[in-house]
CSV table of C-alpha atoms in Angstrom, one decimal:
chain,number,residue,atom,x,y,z
A,1,MET,CA,59.7,-24.6,77.1
A,2,ARG,CA,57.4,-21.8,76.1
A,3,PHE,CA,58.9,-19.6,78.9
A,4,VAL,CA,62.4,-20.4,77.6
A,5,THR,CA,61.6,-19.2,74.1
A,6,ALA,CA,60.0,-16.1,75.5
A,7,PHE,CA,63.1,-15.4,77.7
A,8,MET,CA,65.4,-16.0,74.7
A,9,SER,CA,63.5,-13.5,72.6
A,10,ALA,CA,63.6,-11.0,75.5
A,11,ILE,CA,67.4,-11.2,75.4
A,12,VAL,CA,68.1,-11.5,71.7
A,13,TRP,CA,65.1,-10.5,69.6
A,14,GLY,CA,64.0,-13.4,67.3
A,15,SER,CA,66.0,-16.1,69.0
A,16,GLY,CA,62.8,-17.6,70.4
A,17,GLN,CA,61.4,-17.7,66.9
A,18,VAL,CA,64.6,-19.5,65.8
A,19,LEU,CA,64.0,-22.1,68.5
A,20,ASN,CA,60.5,-22.5,67.1
A,21,ARG,CA,62.1,-23.0,63.7
A,22,GLN,CA,60.6,-19.8,62.3
A,23,TRP,CA,63.9,-18.6,60.8
A,24,LEU,CA,62.5,-15.8,58.6
A,25,LYS,CA,60.5,-14.3,61.4
A,26,GLY,CA,63.4,-14.6,63.8
A,27,LEU,CA,65.6,-12.8,61.3
A,28,VAL,CA,63.1,-9.9,61.0
A,29,PHE,CA,63.0,-9.4,64.7
A,30,PHE,CA,66.7,-9.6,65.0
A,31,GLY,CA,67.1,-7.0,62.3
A,32,VAL,CA,64.9,-4.6,64.2
A,33,GLN,CA,67.1,-5.1,67.3
A,34,VAL,CA,70.2,-4.5,65.2
A,35,ALA,CA,68.7,-1.3,63.8
A,36,LEU,CA,68.0,-0.1,67.4
A,37,VAL,CA,71.5,-0.7,68.5
A,38,CYS,CA,73.0,0.8,65.3
A,39,ILE,CA,71.0,4.0,65.7
A,40,GLU,CA,72.4,4.4,69.2
A,41,LEU,CA,76.0,3.5,68.4
A,42,PHE,CA,76.5,5.4,65.1
A,43,THR,CA,74.6,8.7,66.0
A,44,GLY,CA,76.8,9.7,68.8
A,45,THR,CA,80.4,10.8,69.2
A,46,LEU,CA,81.6,8.6,72.1
A,47,ARG,CA,84.9,10.4,72.6
A,48,VAL,CA,86.4,13.1,74.7
A,49,LEU,CA,85.8,16.5,73.2
A,50,THR,CA,88.5,19.3,73.3
A,51,VAL,CA,87.5,22.9,73.1
A,52,PRO,CA,89.2,24.4,70.0
A,53,GLU,CA,91.9,27.0,70.7
A,54,GLY,CA,90.6,30.5,70.8
A,55,ALA,CA,87.0,29.4,71.8
A,56,MET,CA,85.6,30.3,75.1
A,57,ASP,CA,86.4,27.8,77.9
A,58,ILE,CA,83.3,26.2,79.3
A,59,GLY,CA,84.7,24.7,82.4
A,60,GLY,CA,87.7,22.6,81.3
A,61,ASN,CA,89.5,22.0,78.1
A,62,ALA,CA,88.6,18.3,77.8
A,63,PHE,CA,85.3,16.8,78.8
A,64,PHE,CA,82.8,14.1,78.1
A,65,HIS,CA,79.1,14.6,78.3
A,66,PHE,CA,75.7,13.0,77.5
A,67,ARG,CA,75.3,15.4,74.6
A,68,ASN,CA,78.0,13.3,72.8
A,69,ALA,CA,76.2,10.0,73.3
A,70,GLY,CA,73.9,8.3,70.9
A,71,PHE,CA,70.6,9.6,69.7
A,72,PHE,CA,68.4,8.0,72.3
A,73,THR,CA,70.6,8.7,75.3
A,74,ARG,CA,71.3,12.3,74.2
A,75,SER,CA,67.6,13.0,73.6
A,76,ILE,CA,66.5,11.6,76.9
A,77,TRP,CA,69.2,13.6,78.7
A,78,GLY,CA,68.0,16.7,76.8
A,79,ILE,CA,64.4,16.4,77.6
A,80,ILE,CA,65.2,15.9,81.3
A,81,THR,CA,67.7,18.8,81.6
A,82,LEU,CA,66.7,21.1,78.7
A,83,GLY,CA,70.4,21.8,78.4
A,84,GLU,CA,73.2,23.0,80.6
A,85,ILE,CA,75.4,25.3,78.4
A,86,PRO,CA,73.9,28.6,77.0
A,87,ARG,CA,75.4,30.4,74.1
A,88,GLU,CA,76.4,33.5,75.9
A,89,SER,CA,78.4,34.8,73.0
A,90,SER,CA,79.3,33.8,69.4
A,91,ALA,CA,82.6,32.5,70.7
A,92,VAL,CA,81.0,29.5,72.3
A,93,LEU,CA,81.1,26.7,69.9
A,94,ILE,CA,79.5,24.0,72.1
A,95,PHE,CA,76.1,25.0,73.5
A,96,ASP,CA,72.6,23.6,74.1
A,97,HIS,CA,69.3,24.6,72.5
A,98,SER,CA,66.5,23.9,75.0
A,99,THR,CA,63.6,23.7,72.5
A,100,MET,CA,65.6,21.5,70.1
A,101,LEU,CA,66.4,19.2,72.9
A,102,LEU,CA,62.7,19.1,73.9
A,103,ILE,CA,61.7,18.2,70.4
A,104,SER,CA,64.4,15.6,70.0
A,105,GLY,CA,63.4,14.0,73.3
A,106,LEU,CA,59.8,13.7,72.2
A,107,ILE,CA,60.9,12.1,68.9
A,108,ALA,CA,63.2,9.7,70.7
A,109,ILE,CA,60.5,8.7,73.1
A,110,ALA,CA,58.0,8.1,70.2
A,111,VAL,CA,60.6,6.0,68.3
A,112,LEU,CA,61.5,4.0,71.5
A,113,LEU,CA,57.8,3.3,72.1
A,114,LEU,CA,57.6,1.8,68.6
A,115,PHE,CA,60.6,-0.4,69.2
A,116,LEU,CA,59.0,-1.4,72.6
A,117,LEU,CA,55.9,-2.5,70.8
A,118,VAL,CA,57.9,-4.6,68.4
A,119,TYR,CA,59.9,-6.0,71.4
A,120,VAL,CA,56.7,-7.0,73.3
A,121,PHE,CA,55.2,-8.5,70.1
A,122,ASN,CA,58.4,-10.5,69.6
A,123,ILE,CA,58.2,-12.0,73.1
A,124,ARG,CA,54.5,-12.7,72.8
A,125,ASP,CA,54.9,-14.3,69.4
A,126,ALA,CA,57.6,-16.6,70.6
A,127,PHE,CA,55.5,-17.7,73.6
A,128,ILE,CA,52.3,-18.3,71.7
A,129,THR,CA,54.0,-20.1,68.9
A,130,ARG,CA,55.8,-22.5,71.3
A,131,LYS,CA,52.5,-23.1,73.0
A,132,LYS,CA,50.9,-24.1,69.7
A,133,ILE,CA,53.8,-26.4,68.9
A,134,GLU,CA,53.5,-28.1,72.3
A,135,GLU,CA,49.8,-28.6,71.6
A,136,GLY,CA,50.7,-30.5,68.4
A,137,GLU,CA,49.9,-27.8,65.9
A,138,ARG,CA,52.2,-27.7,62.9
A,139,ILE,CA,53.9,-24.3,62.4
A,140,ASP,CA,55.5,-23.1,59.2
A,141,SER,CA,57.4,-19.9,59.2
A,142,ILE,CA,56.5,-18.6,55.7
A,143,ASN,CA,52.9,-19.7,55.9
A,144,SER,CA,52.7,-18.2,59.4
A,145,ILE,CA,53.9,-14.8,58.1
A,146,ARG,CA,51.5,-15.0,55.1
A,147,ALA,CA,48.6,-15.9,57.4
A,148,GLY,CA,49.5,-13.1,59.8
A,149,LEU,CA,49.6,-10.6,56.9
A,150,GLU,CA,46.3,-11.7,55.6
A,151,ARG,CA,44.7,-11.7,59.0
A,152,ASN,CA,45.9,-8.2,59.9
A,153,PHE,CA,45.9,-6.7,56.4
A,154,GLU,CA,43.5,-3.9,57.5
A,155,TYR,CA,45.7,-2.9,60.4
A,156,ILE,CA,48.9,-3.0,58.4
A,157,SER,CA,47.3,-0.8,55.7
A,158,ILE,CA,46.2,1.9,58.1
A,159,THR,CA,49.4,1.9,60.2
A,160,PRO,CA,51.6,4.2,58.0
A,161,GLY,CA,48.8,6.8,57.8
A,162,MET,CA,48.2,6.5,61.6
A,163,LEU,CA,51.9,6.9,62.3
A,164,LEU,CA,52.1,10.0,60.1
A,165,LEU,CA,49.0,11.4,61.7
A,166,LEU,CA,50.5,10.9,65.2
A,167,PHE,CA,53.8,12.4,64.2
A,168,VAL,CA,52.2,15.5,62.6
A,169,SER,CA,49.4,16.0,65.1
A,170,LEU,CA,50.3,14.3,68.4
A,171,LEU,CA,53.9,15.5,68.7
A,172,PRO,CA,53.0,19.2,68.4
A,173,ILE,CA,50.3,18.7,71.0
A,174,LEU,CA,52.7,17.0,73.4
A,175,PHE,CA,55.3,19.7,72.7
A,176,SER,CA,52.8,22.5,73.6
A,177,PHE,CA,51.7,20.5,76.7
A,178,LEU,CA,55.3,20.3,77.9
A,179,VAL,CA,56.1,23.9,77.1
A,180,VAL,CA,53.4,24.9,79.7
A,181,PHE,CA,55.6,23.5,82.4
A,182,THR,CA,58.6,25.6,81.4
A,183,ASN,CA,59.6,29.2,81.6
A,184,TYR,CA,59.9,29.5,77.8
A,185,ASN,CA,59.1,33.2,77.1
A,186,THR,CA,60.7,36.4,76.0
A,187,ASN,CA,63.1,36.4,78.9
A,188,THR,CA,64.4,32.9,78.2
A,189,ILE,CA,64.9,32.5,74.4
A,190,PRO,CA,67.4,29.7,73.5
A,191,PRO,CA,70.2,29.3,72.7
A,192,ARG,CA,71.3,32.5,74.5
A,193,ASN,CA,69.2,31.5,77.5
A,194,LEU,CA,68.3,28.1,78.7
A,195,VAL,CA,64.7,27.0,79.4
A,196,ASP,CA,63.9,25.4,82.8
A,197,TRP,CA,61.2,23.2,84.1
A,198,VAL,CA,58.9,25.3,86.4
A,199,GLY,CA,56.1,22.9,87.1
A,200,PHE,CA,52.6,24.4,87.4
A,201,GLN,CA,53.9,28.0,87.7
A,202,THR,CA,52.3,29.0,84.4
A,203,PHE,CA,48.8,27.8,85.5
A,204,ARG,CA,49.3,29.6,88.8
A,205,ASP,CA,50.0,32.8,87.0
A,206,ILE,CA,47.0,32.5,84.7
A,207,ILE,CA,44.7,31.7,87.6
A,208,GLY,CA,46.3,33.8,90.4
A,209,LEU,CA,47.3,37.1,88.6
A,210,PRO,CA,44.1,39.2,88.1
A,211,ILE,CA,45.0,40.7,84.7
A,212,TRP,CA,45.7,37.2,83.3
A,213,SER,CA,42.6,35.6,84.8
A,214,HIS,CA,40.4,38.5,83.8
A,215,THR,CA,41.6,38.3,80.2
A,216,PHE,CA,41.3,34.6,80.0
A,217,VAL,CA,37.7,34.5,81.4
A,218,TYR,CA,36.6,37.4,79.2
A,219,LEU,CA,38.0,35.9,76.0
A,220,PHE,CA,36.7,32.4,76.9
A,221,ILE,CA,33.2,33.7,77.4
A,222,TRP,CA,33.3,35.7,74.2
A,223,THR,CA,34.8,32.9,72.2
A,224,THR,CA,32.1,30.5,73.3
A,225,ILE,CA,29.3,32.9,72.5
A,226,TRP,CA,30.9,33.7,69.1
A,227,ALA,CA,31.3,30.0,68.2
A,228,PHE,CA,27.7,29.1,68.8
A,229,THR,CA,26.3,32.4,67.4
A,230,ALA,CA,28.4,32.2,64.2
A,231,THR,CA,27.4,28.6,63.7
A,232,PHE,CA,23.7,29.1,64.4
A,233,THR,CA,23.4,32.1,62.1
A,234,ALA,CA,25.2,30.6,59.1
A,235,TYR,CA,23.4,27.3,59.6
A,236,SER,CA,20.0,29.0,59.8
A,237,PHE,CA,20.5,31.2,56.8
A,238,GLY,CA,21.9,28.3,54.8
A,239,MET,CA,18.8,26.2,55.7
A,240,LEU,CA,16.5,29.1,54.8
A,241,GLN,CA,18.1,29.5,51.3
A,242,ALA,CA,18.0,25.7,50.8
A,243,VAL,CA,14.3,25.5,51.7
A,244,ILE,CA,13.4,28.5,49.4
A,245,ILE,CA,15.4,27.2,46.4
A,246,SER,CA,13.9,23.7,46.8
A,247,SER,CA,10.4,25.2,46.6
A,248,PRO,CA,8.5,24.1,43.5
A,249,LEU,CA,7.6,27.8,43.0
A,250,VAL,CA,11.3,28.7,42.3
A,251,ARG,CA,12.5,28.3,38.8
A,252,TYR,CA,16.2,28.2,37.5
A,253,LYS,CA,17.3,26.4,40.7
A,254,LYS,CA,20.8,25.6,39.3
A,255,PHE,CA,21.4,29.3,38.5
A,256,PHE,CA,20.5,30.5,42.0
A,257,ARG,CA,22.6,27.7,43.6
A,258,SER,CA,25.6,28.7,41.5
A,259,ILE,CA,25.2,32.4,42.4
A,260,TYR,CA,24.9,31.6,46.1
A,261,MET,CA,28.0,29.4,46.0
A,262,LEU,CA,30.3,32.3,44.9
A,263,PRO,CA,31.1,33.5,48.5
A,264,TRP,CA,32.3,29.9,49.3
A,265,ALA,CA,34.2,29.6,46.0
A,266,ILE,CA,36.3,32.8,46.5
A,267,PRO,CA,39.2,32.4,48.9
A,268,GLY,CA,38.1,33.4,52.4
A,269,PHE,CA,40.8,35.8,53.2
A,270,VAL,CA,40.2,37.7,50.0
A,271,SER,CA,36.6,38.2,50.9
A,272,VAL,CA,37.5,39.2,54.5
A,273,LEU,CA,40.0,41.8,53.3
A,274,THR,CA,37.5,43.1,50.8
A,275,TRP,CA,34.9,43.5,53.6
A,276,ARG,CA,37.5,45.2,55.8
A,277,ASN,CA,38.4,47.8,53.2
A,278,ALA,CA,34.7,48.4,52.5
A,279,LEU,CA,33.9,48.9,56.3
A,280,HIS,CA,37.0,51.0,57.0
A,281,PRO,CA,36.2,54.4,58.5
A,282,GLN,CA,37.2,56.0,55.2
A,283,GLY,CA,35.8,53.1,53.1
A,284,PRO,CA,33.1,53.2,50.4
A,285,ILE,CA,30.3,52.2,52.8
A,286,ASN,CA,31.0,55.0,55.2
A,287,ARG,CA,31.5,57.5,52.4
A,288,PHE,CA,28.1,56.6,51.0
A,289,ILE,CA,26.6,57.1,54.5
A,290,THR,CA,28.3,60.5,54.9
A,291,ASP,CA,27.2,61.5,51.4
A,292,LEU,CA,23.6,61.0,52.6
A,293,GLY,CA,24.3,63.4,55.4
A,294,TYR,CA,24.7,60.9,58.3
A,295,GLU,CA,27.8,60.3,60.5
A,296,ALA,CA,30.1,57.5,59.6
A,297,LEU,CA,29.5,54.3,61.5
A,298,PRO,CA,32.3,52.8,63.7
A,299,PHE,CA,32.1,49.4,62.1
A,300,LEU,CA,35.6,48.3,63.2
A,301,THR,CA,36.3,50.6,66.1
A,302,ASP,CA,33.2,50.0,68.3
A,303,VAL,CA,33.0,46.7,70.0
A,304,ASN,CA,29.3,46.1,69.3
A,305,TYR,CA,29.5,47.1,65.7
A,306,ALA,CA,32.7,45.0,65.3
A,307,ARG,CA,31.1,41.9,66.7
A,308,ALA,CA,28.0,42.4,64.5
A,309,VAL,CA,30.2,42.8,61.5
A,310,LEU,CA,32.0,39.5,62.4
A,311,VAL,CA,28.7,37.7,62.5
A,312,ILE,CA,27.5,39.1,59.3
A,313,VAL,CA,30.7,38.4,57.4
A,314,ASN,CA,30.8,34.9,58.8
A,315,VAL,CA,27.2,34.3,57.5
A,316,TRP,CA,28.3,35.6,54.1
A,317,LEU,CA,31.2,33.1,54.1
A,318,GLY,CA,29.5,30.2,55.8
A,319,PHE,CA,25.9,29.9,54.5
A,320,PRO,CA,26.8,28.5,51.0
A,321,TYR,CA,28.3,25.4,52.6
A,322,PHE,CA,25.3,24.7,54.7
A,323,MET,CA,22.9,25.6,51.8
A,324,ALA,CA,24.6,23.0,49.6
A,325,LEU,CA,24.8,20.4,52.5
A,326,ILE,CA,21.1,20.8,53.4
A,327,SER,CA,20.0,20.9,49.8
A,328,GLY,CA,21.6,17.5,49.4
A,329,VAL,CA,20.0,16.1,52.5
A,330,MET,CA,16.5,17.4,51.5
A,331,GLY,CA,16.9,15.6,48.2
A,332,THR,CA,17.1,12.2,50.1
A,333,ILE,CA,13.9,12.7,52.1
A,334,ASN,CA,11.2,10.3,51.0
A,335,THR,CA,8.4,12.2,49.3
A,336,ASP,CA,5.8,9.7,50.5
A,337,MET,CA,6.1,11.3,54.0
A,338,TYR,CA,5.2,14.7,52.5
A,339,GLU,CA,2.2,13.2,50.6
A,340,ALA,CA,1.0,11.4,53.7
A,341,ALA,CA,1.3,14.6,55.8
A,342,GLN,CA,-0.6,16.6,53.2
A,343,ILE,CA,-3.4,14.0,53.1
A,344,ASP,CA,-3.6,14.3,56.9
A,345,GLY,CA,-4.2,18.0,56.6
A,346,ALA,CA,-0.7,19.3,57.6
A,347,ASN,CA,0.3,22.7,56.3
A,348,ALA,CA,3.8,23.7,55.0
A,349,PRO,CA,5.1,25.0,58.4
A,350,GLN,CA,3.9,21.9,60.2
A,351,ILE,CA,5.5,19.6,57.5
A,352,PHE,CA,8.8,21.5,57.9
A,353,ARG,CA,8.7,21.4,61.7
A,354,LYS,CA,7.7,17.7,62.0
A,355,ILE,CA,9.4,16.1,59.0
A,356,THR,CA,12.0,18.3,57.2
A,357,PHE,CA,13.8,19.9,60.1
A,358,PRO,CA,14.3,16.8,62.3
A,359,TYR,CA,15.6,14.9,59.3
A,360,ILE,CA,18.0,17.7,58.3
A,361,LEU,CA,19.2,18.2,61.9
A,362,SER,CA,19.8,14.5,62.4
A,363,ALA,CA,21.8,14.1,59.1
A,364,THR,CA,23.9,17.3,59.6
A,365,ALA,CA,24.6,17.0,63.3
A,366,PRO,CA,28.3,16.0,62.9
A,367,GLN,CA,28.9,18.8,60.5
A,368,LEU,CA,27.2,21.2,62.8
A,369,ILE,CA,29.4,20.1,65.7
A,370,PHE,CA,32.5,20.5,63.5
A,371,SER,CA,31.4,23.9,62.5
A,372,VAL,CA,31.2,25.0,66.2
A,373,THR,CA,34.7,23.7,66.7
A,374,PHE,CA,35.9,25.5,63.6
A,375,ASN,CA,34.4,28.8,64.7
A,376,PHE,CA,35.8,28.4,68.1
A,377,ASN,CA,39.2,28.6,66.4
A,378,ASN,CA,38.2,30.8,63.5
A,379,PHE,CA,41.5,32.7,63.4
A,380,GLY,CA,41.4,34.0,59.9
A,381,LEU,CA,38.1,35.9,60.1
A,382,VAL,CA,38.9,37.8,63.3
A,383,PHE,CA,42.6,38.4,62.4
A,384,PHE,CA,42.0,39.8,58.9
A,385,LEU,CA,38.7,41.6,59.7
A,386,THR,CA,39.1,43.3,63.1
A,387,GLY,CA,42.6,42.3,64.2
A,388,GLY,CA,41.0,41.6,67.6
A,389,GLY,CA,40.2,45.3,68.1
A,390,PRO,CA,39.0,47.6,69.4
A,391,GLY,CA,41.6,47.5,72.2
A,392,ASP,CA,41.0,47.4,75.9
A,393,PRO,CA,43.7,48.3,78.5
A,394,SER,CA,42.1,46.0,81.0
A,395,LEU,CA,42.9,43.0,78.8
A,396,GLN,CA,46.5,41.5,78.7
A,397,PHE,CA,47.7,41.8,75.1
A,398,ALA,CA,44.2,41.3,73.7
A,399,GLY,CA,41.3,43.3,72.1
A,400,ARG,CA,37.6,43.1,72.7
A,401,THR,CA,36.9,40.9,69.6
A,402,ASP,CA,39.9,38.6,70.1
A,403,LEU,CA,39.3,34.9,70.3
A,404,LEU,CA,41.4,32.7,72.4
A,405,ILE,CA,43.2,31.5,69.3
A,406,THR,CA,44.1,35.1,68.1
A,407,TRP,CA,45.2,35.9,71.7
A,408,ILE,CA,47.5,32.8,71.5
A,409,TYR,CA,48.9,34.2,68.2
A,410,LYS,CA,49.6,37.6,69.8
A,411,LEU,CA,51.2,35.9,72.8
A,412,THR,CA,53.4,33.8,70.6
A,413,ILE,CA,54.4,36.1,67.7
A,414,ASP,CA,54.1,39.6,69.3
A,415,GLN,CA,55.0,39.0,72.9
A,416,ARG,CA,57.0,35.7,72.6
A,417,MET,CA,55.3,34.3,75.8
A,418,TYR,CA,55.3,30.8,74.6
A,419,ASN,CA,54.5,29.1,77.9
A,420,TYR,CA,51.3,31.1,78.4
A,421,ALA,CA,50.3,30.6,74.8
A,422,ALA,CA,50.9,26.8,75.1
A,423,ALA,CA,48.7,26.8,78.3
A,424,MET,CA,45.8,28.3,76.3
A,425,SER,CA,46.4,25.9,73.4
A,426,VAL,CA,46.2,22.9,75.7
A,427,PHE,CA,43.0,24.3,77.3
A,428,ILE,CA,41.4,24.8,73.9
A,429,PHE,CA,42.3,21.3,72.9
A,430,ILE,CA,40.8,19.8,76.1
A,431,VAL,CA,37.6,21.8,75.8
A,432,LEU,CA,37.0,21.1,72.1
A,433,ALA,CA,38.0,17.5,72.3
A,434,THR,CA,35.6,16.9,75.2
A,435,VAL,CA,32.7,18.7,73.7
A,436,SER,CA,33.1,17.1,70.3
A,437,ALA,CA,33.4,13.6,71.8
A,438,ILE,CA,30.3,14.0,74.0
A,439,ASN,CA,28.2,15.4,71.2
A,440,LEU,CA,29.4,13.0,68.5
A,441,ARG,CA,28.7,10.0,70.8
A,442,ARG,CA,25.1,11.1,70.7
A,443,THR,CA,24.8,11.4,67.0
A,444,ARG,CA,23.2,8.7,64.8
A,445,VAL,CA,26.5,7.7,63.2
A,446,PHE,CA,28.0,6.5,66.4
A,447,LYS,CA,24.8,5.0,67.7
A,448,GLU,CA,24.5,2.9,64.5
A,449,GLU,CA,28.1,1.7,64.8
């Protein structure tokens, strides 16, 4: 009998629950099925369309097509074909937009997966409930629902936020991933042109064409060096300030902490633009240097100077955060360890190396990893300070201080080479996700869990 109830729920959702005398639960599952059917039926125009008089003919005056079907059918057709009718002129009233079809297809698949989860749960619930009834257990519909809500309250509470997170974060990632396998670039901008699936051609171009591969390797190496250098310098300077301010020889600690927090309190782009104006070839710093009788320094036009400036300004912006973080961590260290070390004859450097530093590093490891990830994608600092310059003709649409993320921006906004930019975005996501997962698994938080 349990297989019969499961089969009934597989045909008409909730019918198995009705056989199990769980009327309310069966009504809920049936309502979900009705919602699925209604979405498909009432979101389409299941009729023969006629091209209005005076509009451009698209291959016949009357026609029927998948684009007129319901939301799910139309969206699945769209993500498979990416459209069939371009808008070659303003006279065309019926046309396809490839990127909109791709986005709609992703949304439809996500919604269908949610319905599929409910469908499977509906069958499983009917089967398990009938099994309990056959074993002599008394089943009450309302009490069963109440018990299920209480038992799964935590999961029910986090589900809305998780769905929103998946919609906001996962769908854009999937969209970028799928764009990599298309020819979506400046030559195929919908709706005037349709986008086509091209498989791995984008990856073959990046790897096979020398100018693309050279640019990618160069920027990847520089981005990696920059991420670790920027994080290490800001972290080290922040730790130095935290150690100095925590010294018993320093008075007015709150005052100094407040002053040092100002670079962090001011909006970052304001500080970066201020630094850019100050370091401009005709800016106040270079004017002061020339007034002293020296030549102006190429802070933003020479690659070595530009990279040094990036690191210095990043330290200016980043060290207050680490100073505050490390100061808080140092306040939790048990002073008995310091007293025991002093009794054993340890000096200040030894105490710091053996007690303070290991404790700080262990407590701040997750934030340190996240800082590396942030600096790997530190778009604002590079974009507003150097703009990726100075330029280099050997690089494809990139400058010597460009990061991968600023290169992606230029490929997207300036060059409209969306498929190549998407390929870089997917690569960055894979690298950062892998590195972050490996390192976080080694931290104390995950080990304790």
